[in-house]
mmCIF file with all atom_site columns, C-alpha atoms in Angstrom:
data_model
loop_
_atom_site.group_PDB
_atom_site.id
_atom_site.type_symbol
_atom_site.label_atom_id
_atom_site.label_alt_id
_atom_site.label_comp_id
_atom_site.label_asym_id
_atom_site.label_entity_id
_atom_site.label_seq_id
_atom_site.pdbx_PDB_ins_code
_atom_site.Cartn_x
_atom_site.Cartn_y
_atom_site.Cartn_z
_atom_site.occupancy
_atom_site.B_iso_or_equiv
_atom_site.pdbx_formal_charge
_atom_site.auth_seq_id
_atom_site.auth_comp_id
_atom_site.auth_asym_id
_atom_site.auth_atom_id
_atom_site.pdbx_PDB_model_num
ATOM 1   C CA . MET A 1 1   ? 0.000   0.000  0.000  1.00 0.00 ? 148 MET A CA 1
ATOM 2   C CA . SER A 1 2   ? 1.426   3.389  -0.939 1.00 0.00 ? 149 SER A CA 1
ATOM 3   C CA . GLY A 1 3   ? 1.486   6.336  1.420  1.00 0.00 ? 150 GLY A CA 1
ATOM 4   C CA . LEU A 1 4   ? -1.407  7.837  -0.513 1.00 0.00 ? 151 LEU A CA 1
ATOM 5   C CA . ASP A 1 5   ? -3.600  4.768  0.006  1.00 0.00 ? 152 ASP A CA 1
ATOM 6   C CA . LYS A 1 6   ? -2.969  4.516  3.779  1.00 0.00 ? 153 LYS A CA 1
ATOM 7   C CA . PRO A 1 7   ? -6.186  4.971  5.799  1.00 0.00 ? 154 PRO A CA 1
ATOM 8   C CA . GLN A 1 8   ? -6.182  7.905  8.207  1.00 0.00 ? 155 GLN A CA 1
ATOM 9   C CA . SER A 1 9   ? -7.668  5.841  11.036 1.00 0.00 ? 156 SER A CA 1
ATOM 10  C CA . THR A 1 10  ? -7.916  2.263  12.140 1.00 0.00 ? 157 THR A CA 1
ATOM 11  C CA . PRO A 1 11  ? -11.154 0.475  13.150 1.00 0.00 ? 158 PRO A CA 1
ATOM 12  C CA . ASP A 1 12  ? -10.285 0.745  16.850 1.00 0.00 ? 159 ASP A CA 1
ATOM 13  C CA . ASP A 1 13  ? -9.369  4.439  16.595 1.00 0.00 ? 160 ASP A CA 1
ATOM 14  C CA . PRO A 1 14  ? -11.838 6.494  18.674 1.00 0.00 ? 161 PRO A CA 1
ATOM 15  C CA . ASN A 1 15  ? -11.706 9.158  15.951 1.00 0.00 ? 162 ASN A CA 1
ATOM 16  C CA . ALA A 1 16  ? -12.491 6.740  13.102 1.00 0.00 ? 163 ALA A CA 1
ATOM 17  C CA . GLY A 1 17  ? -15.101 8.236  10.811 1.00 0.00 ? 164 GLY A CA 1
ATOM 18  C CA . ALA A 1 18  ? -14.789 11.666 12.369 1.00 0.00 ? 165 ALA A CA 1
ATOM 19  C CA . GLY A 1 19  ? -13.769 13.135 9.035  1.00 0.00 ? 166 GLY A CA 1
ATOM 20  C CA . LYS A 1 20  ? -10.714 14.906 10.337 1.00 0.00 ? 167 LYS A CA 1
ATOM 21  C CA . VAL A 1 21  ? -7.997  13.208 12.319 1.00 0.00 ? 168 VAL A CA 1
ATOM 22  C CA . ARG A 1 22  ? -6.814  15.401 15.183 1.00 0.00 ? 169 ARG A CA 1
ATOM 23  C CA . SER A 1 23  ? -3.400  15.178 16.715 1.00 0.00 ? 170 SER A CA 1
ATOM 24  C CA . ARG A 1 24  ? -2.984  13.117 19.872 1.00 0.00 ? 171 ARG A CA 1
ATOM 25  C CA . ALA A 1 25  ? -2.315  16.265 21.915 1.00 0.00 ? 172 ALA A CA 1
ATOM 26  C CA . SER A 1 26  ? -5.512  17.991 20.841 1.00 0.00 ? 173 SER A CA 1
ATOM 27  C CA . ARG A 1 27  ? -7.591  14.828 21.424 1.00 0.00 ? 174 ARG A CA 1
ATOM 28  C CA . SER A 1 28  ? -6.413  14.425 25.007 1.00 0.00 ? 175 SER A CA 1
ATOM 29  C CA . GLN A 1 29  ? -6.420  18.066 26.048 1.00 0.00 ? 176 GLN A CA 1
ATOM 30  C CA . PRO A 1 30  ? -10.137 18.303 26.991 1.00 0.00 ? 177 PRO A CA 1
ATOM 31  C CA . ALA A 1 31  ? -9.881  15.107 29.065 1.00 0.00 ? 178 ALA A CA 1
ATOM 32  C CA . GLN A 1 32  ? -6.715  16.368 30.747 1.00 0.00 ? 179 GLN A CA 1
ATOM 33  C CA . ALA A 1 33  ? -8.316  19.742 31.441 1.00 0.00 ? 180 ALA A CA 1
ATOM 34  C CA . TRP A 1 34  ? -11.364 18.040 32.986 1.00 0.00 ? 181 TRP A CA 1
ATOM 35  C CA . PHE A 1 35  ? -9.333  15.553 35.019 1.00 0.00 ? 182 PHE A CA 1
ATOM 36  C CA . GLY A 1 36  ? -6.781  18.164 35.999 1.00 0.00 ? 183 GLY A CA 1
ATOM 37  C CA . SER A 1 37  ? -9.538  20.332 37.469 1.00 0.00 ? 184 SER A CA 1
ATOM 38  C CA . LEU A 1 38  ? -10.601 17.545 39.833 1.00 0.00 ? 185 LEU A CA 1
ATOM 39  C CA . GLY A 1 39  ? -8.867  16.485 42.980 1.00 0.00 ? 186 GLY A CA 1
ATOM 40  C CA . GLN A 1 40  ? -8.609  12.777 43.745 1.00 0.00 ? 187 GLN A CA 1
ATOM 41  C CA . LEU A 1 41  ? -11.512 12.983 46.192 1.00 0.00 ? 188 LEU A CA 1
ATOM 42  C CA . ASP A 1 42  ? -13.734 14.667 43.581 1.00 0.00 ? 189 ASP A CA 1
ATOM 43  C CA . PHE A 1 43  ? -12.783 12.021 41.045 1.00 0.00 ? 190 PHE A CA 1
ATOM 44  C CA . ASP A 1 44  ? -13.519 9.196  43.510 1.00 0.00 ? 191 ASP A CA 1
ATOM 45  C CA . VAL A 1 45  ? -16.911 10.648 44.488 1.00 0.00 ? 192 VAL A CA 1
ATOM 46  C CA . ASP A 1 46  ? -17.865 11.083 40.832 1.00 0.00 ? 193 ASP A CA 1
ATOM 47  C CA . PHE A 1 47  ? -16.744 7.537  40.032 1.00 0.00 ? 194 PHE A CA 1
ATOM 48  C CA . PHE A 1 48  ? -18.658 5.909  42.902 1.00 0.00 ? 195 PHE A CA 1
ATOM 49  C CA . GLU A 1 49  ? -21.783 7.996  42.237 1.00 0.00 ? 196 GLU A CA 1
ATOM 50  C CA . LYS A 1 50  ? -21.773 6.511  38.728 1.00 0.00 ? 197 LYS A CA 1
ATOM 51  C CA . VAL A 1 51  ? -21.236 3.000  40.080 1.00 0.00 ? 198 VAL A CA 1
ATOM 52  C CA . LEU A 1 52  ? -24.080 3.499  42.570 1.00 0.00 ? 199 LEU A CA 1
ATOM 53  C CA . ALA A 1 53  ? -26.396 4.616  39.770 1.00 0.00 ? 200 ALA A CA 1
ATOM 54  C CA . ARG A 1 54  ? -25.806 1.223  38.142 1.00 0.00 ? 201 ARG A CA 1
ATOM 55  C CA . SER A 1 55  ? -25.926 -0.769 41.412 1.00 0.00 ? 202 SER A CA 1
ATOM 56  C CA . PRO A 1 56  ? -28.187 1.168  43.800 1.00 0.00 ? 203 PRO A CA 1
ATOM 57  C CA . HIS A 1 57  ? -28.300 -1.611 46.412 1.00 0.00 ? 204 HIS A CA 1
ATOM 58  C CA . SER A 1 58  ? -24.586 -2.393 46.545 1.00 0.00 ? 205 SER A CA 1
ATOM 59  C CA . ILE A 1 59  ? -23.598 -2.361 50.202 1.00 0.00 ? 206 ILE A CA 1
ATOM 60  C CA . GLU A 1 60  ? -19.902 -1.855 49.482 1.00 0.00 ? 207 GLU A CA 1
ATOM 61  C CA . VAL A 1 61  ? -20.503 0.998  47.048 1.00 0.00 ? 208 VAL A CA 1
ATOM 62  C CA . LEU A 1 62  ? -22.830 2.698  49.542 1.00 0.00 ? 209 LEU A CA 1
ATOM 63  C CA . ARG A 1 63  ? -20.256 2.333  52.339 1.00 0.00 ? 210 ARG A CA 1
ATOM 64  C CA . ILE A 1 64  ? -17.394 3.680  50.239 1.00 0.00 ? 211 ILE A CA 1
ATOM 65  C CA . LEU A 1 65  ? -19.422 6.543  48.794 1.00 0.00 ? 212 LEU A CA 1
ATOM 66  C CA . ALA A 1 66  ? -20.780 7.549  52.214 1.00 0.00 ? 213 ALA A CA 1
ATOM 67  C CA . GLU A 1 67  ? -17.222 7.761  53.544 1.00 0.00 ? 214 GLU A CA 1
ATOM 68  C CA . LEU A 1 68  ? -16.026 9.735  50.522 1.00 0.00 ? 215 LEU A CA 1
ATOM 69  C CA . VAL A 1 69  ? -18.827 12.312 50.598 1.00 0.00 ? 216 VAL A CA 1
ATOM 70  C CA . SER A 1 70  ? -18.332 12.691 54.337 1.00 0.00 ? 217 SER A CA 1
ATOM 71  C CA . LYS A 1 71  ? -14.618 13.411 53.788 1.00 0.00 ? 218 LYS A CA 1
ATOM 72  C CA . LYS A 1 72  ? -15.615 15.939 51.157 1.00 0.00 ? 219 LYS A CA 1
ATOM 73  C CA . GLY A 1 73  ? -17.947 17.642 53.634 1.00 0.00 ? 220 GLY A CA 1
ATOM 74  C CA . LEU A 1 74  ? -21.183 16.738 51.837 1.00 0.00 ? 221 LEU A CA 1
ATOM 75  C CA . LEU A 1 75  ? -22.842 15.914 55.134 1.00 0.00 ? 222 LEU A CA 1
ATOM 76  C CA . SER A 1 76  ? -26.442 15.800 53.944 1.00 0.00 ? 223 SER A CA 1
ATOM 77  C CA . ARG A 1 77  ? -25.452 13.328 51.214 1.00 0.00 ? 224 ARG A CA 1
ATOM 78  C CA . ALA A 1 78  ? -23.504 11.257 53.771 1.00 0.00 ? 225 ALA A CA 1
ATOM 79  C CA . VAL A 1 79  ? -26.578 11.088 56.033 1.00 0.00 ? 226 VAL A CA 1
ATOM 80  C CA . ASP A 1 80  ? -28.752 10.013 53.087 1.00 0.00 ? 227 ASP A CA 1
ATOM 81  C CA . LEU A 1 81  ? -26.326 7.258  52.087 1.00 0.00 ? 228 LEU A CA 1
ATOM 82  C CA . ASP A 1 82  ? -25.916 6.043  55.666 1.00 0.00 ? 229 ASP A CA 1
ATOM 83  C CA . ARG A 1 83  ? -29.714 5.926  56.065 1.00 0.00 ? 230 ARG A CA 1
ATOM 84  C CA . ARG A 1 84  ? -29.899 3.793  52.922 1.00 0.00 ? 231 ARG A CA 1
ATOM 85  C CA . LEU A 1 85  ? -27.336 1.442  54.446 1.00 0.00 ? 232 LEU A CA 1
ATOM 86  C CA . VAL A 1 86  ? -29.337 1.200  57.670 1.00 0.00 ? 233 VAL A CA 1
ATOM 87  C CA . ASP A 1 87  ? -32.473 0.475  55.625 1.00 0.00 ? 234 ASP A CA 1
ATOM 88  C CA . LEU A 1 88  ? -30.648 -2.338 53.821 1.00 0.00 ? 235 LEU A CA 1
ATOM 89  C CA . LEU A 1 89  ? -28.866 -3.599 56.971 1.00 0.00 ? 236 LEU A CA 1
ATOM 90  C CA . PRO A 1 90  ? -31.158 -2.817 59.920 1.00 0.00 ? 237 PRO A CA 1
ATOM 91  C CA . ASP A 1 91  ? -29.256 -5.104 62.324 1.00 0.00 ? 238 ASP A CA 1
ATOM 92  C CA . ASP A 1 92  ? -25.759 -3.934 61.377 1.00 0.00 ? 239 ASP A CA 1
ATOM 93  C CA . PHE A 1 93  ? -24.283 -2.013 64.318 1.00 0.00 ? 240 PHE A CA 1
ATOM 94  C CA . LEU A 1 94  ? -21.531 -0.513 62.166 1.00 0.00 ? 241 LEU A CA 1
ATOM 95  C CA . ALA A 1 95  ? -24.053 0.941  59.708 1.00 0.00 ? 242 ALA A CA 1
ATOM 96  C CA . ARG A 1 96  ? -25.860 2.533  62.669 1.00 0.00 ? 243 ARG A CA 1
ATOM 97  C CA . TYR A 1 97  ? -22.600 3.815  64.138 1.00 0.00 ? 244 TYR A CA 1
ATOM 98  C CA . ASN A 1 98  ? -21.630 5.421  60.827 1.00 0.00 ? 245 ASN A CA 1
ATOM 99  C CA . LEU A 1 99  ? -25.079 7.003  60.600 1.00 0.00 ? 246 LEU A CA 1
ATOM 100 C CA . ALA A 1 100 ? -24.561 8.416  64.103 1.00 0.00 ? 247 ALA A CA 1
ATOM 101 C CA . CYS A 1 101 ? -21.236 9.886  62.985 1.00 0.00 ? 248 CYS A CA 1
ATOM 102 C CA . SER A 1 102 ? -22.764 11.501 59.902 1.00 0.00 ? 249 SER A CA 1
ATOM 103 C CA . LEU A 1 103 ? -25.658 12.902 61.902 1.00 0.00 ? 250 LEU A CA 1
ATOM 104 C CA . ALA A 1 104 ? -23.305 14.290 64.555 1.00 0.00 ? 251 ALA A CA 1
ATOM 105 C CA . ARG A 1 105 ? -21.150 15.971 61.907 1.00 0.00 ? 252 ARG A CA 1
ATOM 106 C CA . ALA A 1 106 ? -24.312 17.423 60.350 1.00 0.00 ? 253 ALA A CA 1
ATOM 107 C CA . GLY A 1 107 ? -25.254 18.972 63.713 1.00 0.00 ? 254 GLY A CA 1
ATOM 108 C CA . ARG A 1 108 ? -28.223 16.680 64.310 1.00 0.00 ? 255 ARG A CA 1
ATOM 109 C CA . SER A 1 109 ? -27.370 15.746 67.889 1.00 0.00 ? 256 SER A CA 1
ATOM 110 C CA . ASP A 1 110 ? -30.572 14.063 69.025 1.00 0.00 ? 257 ASP A CA 1
ATOM 111 C CA . GLU A 1 111 ? -30.736 11.863 65.925 1.00 0.00 ? 258 GLU A CA 1
ATOM 112 C CA . ALA A 1 112 ? -27.031 11.058 66.281 1.00 0.00 ? 259 ALA A CA 1
ATOM 113 C CA . ILE A 1 113 ? -27.466 9.928  69.867 1.00 0.00 ? 260 ILE A CA 1
ATOM 114 C CA . ASP A 1 114 ? -30.483 7.837  68.902 1.00 0.00 ? 261 ASP A CA 1
ATOM 115 C CA . ALA A 1 115 ? -28.494 6.116  66.107 1.00 0.00 ? 262 ALA A CA 1
ATOM 116 C CA . LEU A 1 116 ? -25.541 5.615  68.454 1.00 0.00 ? 263 LEU A CA 1
ATOM 117 C CA . SER A 1 117 ? -27.803 4.141  71.120 1.00 0.00 ? 264 SER A CA 1
ATOM 118 C CA . ARG A 1 118 ? -29.259 1.692  68.589 1.00 0.00 ? 265 ARG A CA 1
ATOM 119 C CA . SER A 1 119 ? -25.749 0.800  67.454 1.00 0.00 ? 266 SER A CA 1
ATOM 120 C CA . ILE A 1 120 ? -24.813 -0.082 71.031 1.00 0.00 ? 267 ILE A CA 1
ATOM 121 C CA . LEU A 1 121 ? -27.996 -2.117 71.475 1.00 0.00 ? 268 LEU A CA 1
ATOM 122 C CA . LEU A 1 122 ? -27.053 -4.070 68.346 1.00 0.00 ? 269 LEU A CA 1
ATOM 123 C CA . GLY A 1 123 ? -23.589 -4.847 69.710 1.00 0.00 ? 270 GLY A CA 1
ATOM 124 C CA . TYR A 1 124 ? -21.244 -1.926 69.115 1.00 0.00 ? 271 TYR A CA 1
ATOM 125 C CA . ASP A 1 125 ? -18.966 -1.883 72.157 1.00 0.00 ? 272 ASP A CA 1
ATOM 126 C CA . ASP A 1 126 ? -15.826 0.113  71.341 1.00 0.00 ? 273 ASP A CA 1
ATOM 127 C CA . ILE A 1 127 ? -16.256 2.746  74.027 1.00 0.00 ? 274 ILE A CA 1
ATOM 128 C CA . ASP A 1 128 ? -12.636 3.914  73.696 1.00 0.00 ? 275 ASP A CA 1
ATOM 129 C CA . HIS A 1 129 ? -13.227 4.721  70.042 1.00 0.00 ? 276 HIS A CA 1
ATOM 130 C CA . MET A 1 130 ? -16.486 6.560  70.780 1.00 0.00 ? 277 MET A CA 1
ATOM 131 C CA . GLU A 1 131 ? -14.660 8.709  73.337 1.00 0.00 ? 278 GLU A CA 1
ATOM 132 C CA . THR A 1 132 ? -12.063 9.811  70.778 1.00 0.00 ? 279 THR A CA 1
ATOM 133 C CA . ASP A 1 133 ? -13.849 9.612  67.412 1.00 0.00 ? 280 ASP A CA 1
ATOM 134 C CA . PRO A 1 134 ? -13.607 13.119 65.886 1.00 0.00 ? 281 PRO A CA 1
ATOM 135 C CA . ASP A 1 135 ? -16.915 12.549 64.074 1.00 0.00 ? 282 ASP A CA 1
ATOM 136 C CA . LEU A 1 136 ? -18.682 12.516 67.441 1.00 0.00 ? 283 LEU A CA 1
ATOM 137 C CA . GLU A 1 137 ? -17.024 15.696 68.724 1.00 0.00 ? 284 GLU A CA 1
ATOM 138 C CA . SER A 1 138 ? -20.257 17.721 68.495 1.00 0.00 ? 285 SER A CA 1
ATOM 139 C CA . ILE A 1 139 ? -22.081 15.396 70.915 1.00 0.00 ? 286 ILE A CA 1
ATOM 140 C CA . ARG A 1 140 ? -19.191 14.520 73.241 1.00 0.00 ? 287 ARG A CA 1
ATOM 141 C CA . THR A 1 141 ? -20.489 16.702 76.101 1.00 0.00 ? 288 THR A CA 1
ATOM 142 C CA . HIS A 1 142 ? -24.185 15.938 75.507 1.00 0.00 ? 289 HIS A CA 1
ATOM 143 C CA . PRO A 1 143 ? -25.684 14.370 78.665 1.00 0.00 ? 290 PRO A CA 1
ATOM 144 C CA . ASP A 1 144 ? -27.210 11.501 76.682 1.00 0.00 ? 291 ASP A CA 1
ATOM 145 C CA . PHE A 1 145 ? -23.846 10.721 75.068 1.00 0.00 ? 292 PHE A CA 1
ATOM 146 C CA . LEU A 1 146 ? -22.197 10.680 78.488 1.00 0.00 ? 293 LEU A CA 1
ATOM 147 C CA . ALA A 1 147 ? -24.969 8.379  79.739 1.00 0.00 ? 294 ALA A CA 1
ATOM 148 C CA . LEU A 1 148 ? -24.307 5.977  76.848 1.00 0.00 ? 295 LEU A CA 1
ATOM 149 C CA . LEU A 1 149 ? -20.668 5.839  77.915 1.00 0.00 ? 296 LEU A CA 1
ATOM 150 C CA . GLY A 1 150 ? -21.702 5.183  81.500 1.00 0.00 ? 297 GLY A CA 1
ATOM 151 C CA . GLU A 1 151 ? -20.264 8.423  82.828 1.00 0.00 ? 298 GLU A CA 1
#
């Protein structure tokens, strides 16, 4: 085949049939600009939101996404995801504990203490962790929290 007969794209080329073949640099620039504008946490949240849309009842995806949005400070979204986990796993003390943490961070003290109390009733017993968990800082001096710790 002569240089004049050489096709401009191959069947697996993402630009095949586009009419004009762009250089590799110009093809990747929009993707790099988009990705470069995101931090790793943003990228991870976006990724797991898309996975959750495809698998809305995936326990692992819900757990991971709830943790990620909490780290990002999207506290209302974290509470929603943790509530979904509790709905799917009503007897899971860790799901209830995580809900308590999200509620406490969102400033919803009474609901946080209720979720924490239920977590303890279901078997959560790491008192040392509850005393130092930064997610529970907002309720640490609440009388009902102190009562749960036996103080």
